[in-house]
Structures are given as structure tokens and as C-alpha cells.
Amino acid sequence: IEETYDEERDIRVTRVSIETENGARAMGKPVGTYLTLEAPRLSDPDEDYHREVSRQLAEELKKLLGTEEEKSVLVVGLGNTGDRYEGTRHNVGFDVVDQIADTLDIPVQRLKYRALTNTAALGGETVLLMKPVTFMNLSGEAVEQAAGFFKIPPERIIVISDEVALEPGKLRIREGGSAGGHNGLKNIIQHLGTDQFPRLRVGVGEKPHPDYDMADWVLGKFTGEDKKAMDASVKRAADAIECIMAQGIDRAMGKFNG
């Protein structure tokens, strides 16, 4: 919540940003940013006051909407929002985007296109880093919105996800292909109308035995040696994204696939 008050003009502006589904439930409103401008003297026949209210409202709306710099690539990390999901196998995509952001010192916090976002310069390209706040199974809604706004084709959308078929620490870069049972990828394919977009899969390991519930496994957290392997893997995955941007996907596949 941000609030400013102009005592001289008696104008109060309040901005409330709801960034997670937990926050939305607590506030009783959808995820988004809400702006309130209070001008108690608006009914007075004071043209200067009316002009000032209009000017301030226009300024706040400009801040809210922003003037977007053109983006050439989307880098989308998949995961679920909320404290309970932090550090889980299913949130590795978020972890990789955070690693990129930490390296560049640009927090991914701006709520746009149903995702937490920020702009980064990678490999000579202007990139929109994204962490969808839709929850995993609806990730395609955020990707479709951003891609549509910037007119970015699927081949320039890089998606980072967890992969249970790979050992912890292993990476797999592909130019396209099926969802492989991953619901986040499946939803993106549905919304883009194609499976031909690059993706980086980060190995999180198979469930320990066939009867183990898959949801419990991917929503579990890393421990012991797996935790050490994943910490290193997240850093390598961030390097792989930078390599894709700077040297191309073929070079990155040869260097990082294992």
C-alpha cells in the first residue's frame, strides 16, 4: 500500500497492489493494482482545484499504465506463488528467473500481464523476465498476454520449467516439443496454439517409488545432496539462458545439455 497526501490542495492518492492469490483472497479482490484519488473539494466551483485534480489523476494513471519499452524476447520461469511453494521442485523456473535478476540486480516485482516482471538486457536483446502469478496450470494466460502486447512470436519465448525425468542438476534445452506431462507447458501450448517455442528443463529427479503421489513430489522441497545439486543447477540454468541470448540456442544446447 502506497499513500501520498497533498495537504495544501487536500488531495489524497492511495495505491494498493495485490500480487499473489493469497493476497487476493485476503483483500477480497482479484490480483491487480487499485488506485484511489480522494478530492473532498471537487464539488466546489474552483476551476484551479478541478484542473489540479485532473492533472494529478492523469499523472497517477500514467504511472500505473507505464510506457512500455519494446521487448524482443520473453523469458518465462514457471512456478506457483505463495510462501508454501518457495523452494519446491515445481518452482525451479521461478528460481532461475530470480537468479538472472539477482545477477543483474533487477528485482522481478512489477505486476504486469498477470505476472511479476522486469526488463533485462541479455545478449544484446531487451528481455522481459516473467514469473506468472496465475498458478502453474494457467501459466499460458500470462504468456499469451505479454506475447500479444509486444507481438513476440513463439520462437522468441523461452520457458523454464522443472523436469522429473532428469536427475537433479541436469539441464535440457530444446527448440520445441510436447509438454511431456507438465501442466504449465501444456497450458502455454494451448494458449499459443503451438509447441514450437524454446524451453529449458531443469532436472528435479524422479519420485522415489511408483506409488509416490506426483503432486506431493513436485511440491516437496530439496534436501541433502539434491539441494546442493539444485543450487548449482539454478546458476547453470541462468548461465544457459544468457548463452541462448548471446550465442544462440544451438551453442547453448551443445554446452549445457547433459
Coordinates of C-alpha atoms in Angstrom, one line a residue:
I1 CA 0.0 0.0 0.0
E2 CA 1.4 3.4 -1.0
E3 CA -0.3 6.7 0.1
T4 CA 0.5 10.3 -0.7
Y5 CA -1.3 13.4 0.6
D6 CA -1.1 16.9 -0.7
E7 CA -2.1 18.9 2.4
E8 CA -2.1 22.2 0.6
R9 CA -4.5 21.0 -2.1
D10 CA -6.3 18.4 0.1
I11 CA -5.8 15.6 -2.4
R12 CA -5.0 12.0 -1.2
V13 CA -3.8 9.2 -3.6
T14 CA -3.8 5.6 -2.4
R15 CA -2.3 2.8 -4.5
V16 CA -2.9 -0.9 -3.4
S17 CA -1.0 -3.6 -5.3
I18 CA -2.2 -7.2 -4.8
E19 CA 0.5 -9.5 -6.2
T20 CA -0.5 -13.0 -5.1
E21 CA -3.5 -15.2 -4.9
N22 CA -3.2 -15.3 -1.1
G23 CA -3.3 -11.5 -1.0
A24 CA -6.3 -11.5 -3.4
R25 CA -8.2 -13.8 -1.0
A26 CA -7.3 -11.7 2.0
M27 CA -8.4 -8.5 0.2
G28 CA -11.4 -10.0 -1.5
K29 CA -10.3 -8.6 -4.9
P30 CA -8.5 -10.1 -7.9
V31 CA -4.8 -9.7 -8.3
G32 CA -4.0 -6.3 -9.7
T33 CA -3.3 -2.7 -8.8
Y34 CA -6.0 -0.4 -7.4
L35 CA -5.8 3.4 -7.4
T36 CA -8.0 5.7 -5.3
L37 CA -7.9 9.5 -5.5
E38 CA -9.8 11.5 -2.8
A39 CA -10.6 15.1 -3.6
P40 CA -13.2 16.3 -1.0
R41 CA -13.5 19.8 -2.6
L42 CA -14.4 18.6 -6.0
S43 CA -17.9 19.9 -5.6
D44 CA -16.6 23.4 -5.0
P45 CA -16.8 25.8 -8.0
D46 CA -13.0 26.1 -8.1
E47 CA -11.6 25.7 -11.6
D48 CA -7.9 25.7 -10.4
Y49 CA -8.7 22.9 -8.0
H50 CA -10.5 20.9 -10.7
R51 CA -7.5 21.3 -13.0
E52 CA -5.1 20.1 -10.3
V53 CA -7.3 17.0 -9.6
S54 CA -7.4 16.2 -13.3
R55 CA -3.6 16.7 -13.6
Q56 CA -2.8 14.5 -10.7
L57 CA -5.2 11.8 -11.8
A58 CA -3.6 11.8 -15.3
E59 CA -0.1 11.6 -13.7
E60 CA -1.1 8.6 -11.5
L61 CA -2.7 6.8 -14.4
K62 CA 0.4 7.3 -16.5
K63 CA 2.5 5.8 -13.6
L64 CA 0.0 2.9 -13.4
L65 CA -0.1 2.1 -17.1
G66 CA 3.5 2.9 -17.8
T67 CA 5.1 3.5 -21.1
E68 CA 6.4 0.1 -22.2
E69 CA 9.8 -0.3 -23.9
E70 CA 9.7 -2.7 -26.8
K71 CA 10.7 -6.2 -25.8
S72 CA 12.1 -8.7 -28.2
V73 CA 12.2 -11.9 -26.1
L74 CA 10.1 -13.3 -23.2
V75 CA 12.0 -15.4 -20.6
V76 CA 9.3 -17.1 -18.5
G77 CA 10.0 -19.1 -15.3
L78 CA 7.2 -21.4 -14.2
G79 CA 6.1 -21.9 -10.6
N80 CA 3.4 -21.2 -8.1
T81 CA 3.1 -18.0 -6.0
G82 CA 3.0 -18.1 -2.2
D83 CA 5.3 -18.9 0.7
R84 CA 4.3 -22.6 0.8
Y85 CA 5.7 -23.1 -2.7
E86 CA 9.1 -21.4 -2.3
G87 CA 12.0 -23.8 -2.7
T88 CA 9.8 -26.6 -4.1
R89 CA 10.7 -28.7 -7.1
H90 CA 7.9 -27.2 -9.1
N91 CA 9.2 -23.7 -8.6
V92 CA 12.6 -24.2 -10.2
G93 CA 11.6 -21.9 -13.1
F94 CA 11.0 -19.1 -10.6
D95 CA 14.3 -19.8 -9.0
V96 CA 16.2 -19.5 -12.3
V97 CA 14.5 -16.1 -13.2
D98 CA 15.4 -14.9 -9.7
Q99 CA 19.0 -16.0 -10.2
I100 CA 19.1 -14.0 -13.5
A101 CA 17.5 -11.0 -11.8
D102 CA 19.9 -11.2 -8.8
T103 CA 22.9 -11.3 -11.1
L104 CA 21.7 -8.1 -12.9
D105 CA 20.4 -6.5 -9.7
I106 CA 16.9 -6.0 -11.1
P107 CA 14.2 -7.5 -8.8
V108 CA 11.3 -9.1 -10.7
Q109 CA 8.4 -7.3 -8.8
R110 CA 6.4 -5.3 -11.3
L111 CA 2.9 -6.8 -11.8
K112 CA 2.0 -6.8 -15.5
Y113 CA 0.4 -9.3 -17.8
R114 CA -0.7 -11.5 -14.8
A115 CA 3.0 -12.0 -13.9
L116 CA 5.7 -10.4 -11.8
T117 CA 8.1 -8.9 -14.4
N118 CA 11.1 -6.7 -15.1
T119 CA 13.1 -5.7 -18.1
A120 CA 16.6 -7.0 -18.6
A121 CA 19.4 -6.6 -21.3
L122 CA 20.7 -10.0 -22.2
G123 CA 22.9 -10.8 -25.2
G124 CA 22.1 -7.6 -26.8
E125 CA 18.4 -8.2 -26.6
T126 CA 15.7 -6.4 -24.5
V127 CA 14.1 -9.2 -22.5
L128 CA 11.0 -9.3 -20.3
L129 CA 11.6 -11.6 -17.4
M130 CA 8.3 -13.1 -16.2
K131 CA 7.0 -15.2 -13.2
P132 CA 3.3 -15.8 -13.8
V133 CA 1.1 -15.3 -10.8
T134 CA -1.7 -17.4 -12.3
F135 CA -0.5 -20.6 -10.7
M136 CA 1.2 -23.2 -12.7
N137 CA -1.7 -24.7 -14.6
L138 CA -2.8 -21.3 -16.1
S139 CA 0.7 -20.0 -17.0
G140 CA -0.4 -19.7 -20.6
E141 CA -2.7 -16.8 -19.8
A142 CA 0.2 -14.6 -18.7
V143 CA 2.4 -15.7 -21.6
E144 CA -0.3 -15.0 -24.1
Q145 CA -1.0 -11.6 -22.7
A146 CA 2.7 -10.5 -22.8
A147 CA 3.4 -12.1 -26.2
G148 CA 0.3 -10.4 -27.7
F149 CA 1.1 -7.0 -26.3
F150 CA 4.7 -7.0 -27.6
K151 CA 3.9 -9.1 -30.8
I152 CA 6.5 -11.6 -29.9
P153 CA 6.4 -14.9 -31.9
P154 CA 6.6 -18.3 -30.1
E155 CA 10.1 -18.9 -31.3
R156 CA 11.2 -15.9 -29.2
I157 CA 9.5 -17.1 -26.0
I158 CA 11.9 -19.1 -23.7
V159 CA 10.1 -21.1 -20.9
I160 CA 12.0 -22.5 -17.9
S161 CA 10.3 -25.5 -16.1
D162 CA 11.1 -28.4 -13.8
E163 CA 11.6 -31.9 -15.2
V164 CA 11.1 -35.1 -13.1
A165 CA 12.6 -37.3 -15.9
L166 CA 16.0 -35.6 -15.4
E167 CA 18.4 -36.1 -12.5
P168 CA 18.7 -33.2 -10.1
G169 CA 21.3 -30.8 -11.6
K170 CA 20.8 -31.9 -15.2
L171 CA 19.6 -29.4 -17.9
R172 CA 17.9 -30.0 -21.2
I173 CA 17.4 -27.2 -23.8
R174 CA 15.0 -27.9 -26.7
E175 CA 13.7 -25.7 -29.5
G176 CA 10.2 -27.1 -29.1
G177 CA 8.2 -30.3 -28.5
S178 CA 5.4 -31.7 -26.4
A179 CA 4.6 -30.8 -22.8
G180 CA 5.8 -34.1 -21.5
G181 CA 3.1 -34.2 -18.9
H182 CA 4.0 -30.8 -17.5
N183 CA 0.7 -28.8 -16.9
G184 CA 2.4 -25.4 -17.1
L185 CA 3.9 -26.2 -20.5
K186 CA 0.6 -27.8 -21.6
N187 CA -1.3 -24.6 -20.8
I188 CA 1.2 -22.4 -22.7
I189 CA 1.0 -24.7 -25.7
Q190 CA -2.8 -24.4 -25.6
H191 CA -2.7 -20.6 -25.4
L192 CA 0.0 -20.1 -28.0
G193 CA -1.5 -22.7 -30.4
T194 CA 1.9 -24.3 -30.9
D195 CA 4.5 -26.3 -29.1
Q196 CA 7.3 -24.8 -31.2
F197 CA 8.9 -22.5 -28.6
P198 CA 12.2 -22.9 -26.8
R199 CA 12.3 -24.3 -23.3
L200 CA 14.9 -25.1 -20.7
R201 CA 14.0 -28.0 -18.5
V202 CA 15.8 -28.3 -15.1
G203 CA 16.0 -31.8 -13.7
V204 CA 14.5 -32.3 -10.2
G205 CA 14.6 -36.1 -10.1
E206 CA 12.0 -38.9 -10.3
K207 CA 9.8 -39.7 -7.4
P208 CA 11.3 -42.3 -5.1
H209 CA 8.9 -45.1 -5.9
P210 CA 5.9 -45.6 -8.3
D211 CA 3.3 -45.3 -5.6
Y212 CA 4.5 -41.9 -4.5
D213 CA 2.0 -39.2 -5.4
M214 CA 3.4 -37.0 -8.1
A215 CA 1.8 -33.8 -6.8
D216 CA 3.4 -34.4 -3.3
W217 CA 6.8 -35.0 -5.0
V218 CA 6.9 -31.8 -7.2
L219 CA 5.5 -29.7 -4.3
G220 CA 8.2 -31.1 -2.0
K221 CA 11.4 -29.3 -1.2
F222 CA 15.0 -30.3 -1.9
T223 CA 17.1 -31.8 0.9
G224 CA 20.7 -33.0 1.4
E225 CA 22.8 -33.6 -1.8
D226 CA 19.8 -32.8 -4.0
K227 CA 19.7 -29.3 -2.5
K228 CA 23.4 -28.8 -3.3
A229 CA 23.0 -30.1 -6.8
M230 CA 20.0 -27.8 -7.4
D231 CA 21.7 -24.7 -6.1
A232 CA 24.4 -25.2 -8.6
S233 CA 21.9 -26.2 -11.4
V234 CA 19.9 -23.0 -11.0
K235 CA 23.1 -21.0 -11.5
R236 CA 24.0 -23.0 -14.6
A237 CA 20.5 -22.6 -15.9
A238 CA 20.8 -18.8 -15.6
D239 CA 24.1 -19.0 -17.5
A240 CA 22.3 -21.2 -20.1
I241 CA 19.7 -18.5 -20.7
E242 CA 22.4 -15.9 -21.1
C243 CA 24.2 -18.2 -23.6
I244 CA 21.0 -18.7 -25.6
M245 CA 20.6 -14.9 -25.9
A246 CA 24.2 -14.2 -26.7
Q247 CA 25.3 -17.2 -28.8
G248 CA 22.1 -18.9 -30.0
I249 CA 20.2 -22.0 -28.9
D250 CA 22.4 -24.5 -30.8
R251 CA 25.5 -23.3 -29.0
A252 CA 23.7 -23.4 -25.7
M253 CA 22.4 -27.0 -26.3
G254 CA 25.9 -28.2 -27.0
K255 CA 27.3 -26.5 -23.9
F256 CA 24.6 -27.2 -21.3
N257 CA 22.6 -30.3 -22.2
G258 CA 23.7 -33.2 -20.1

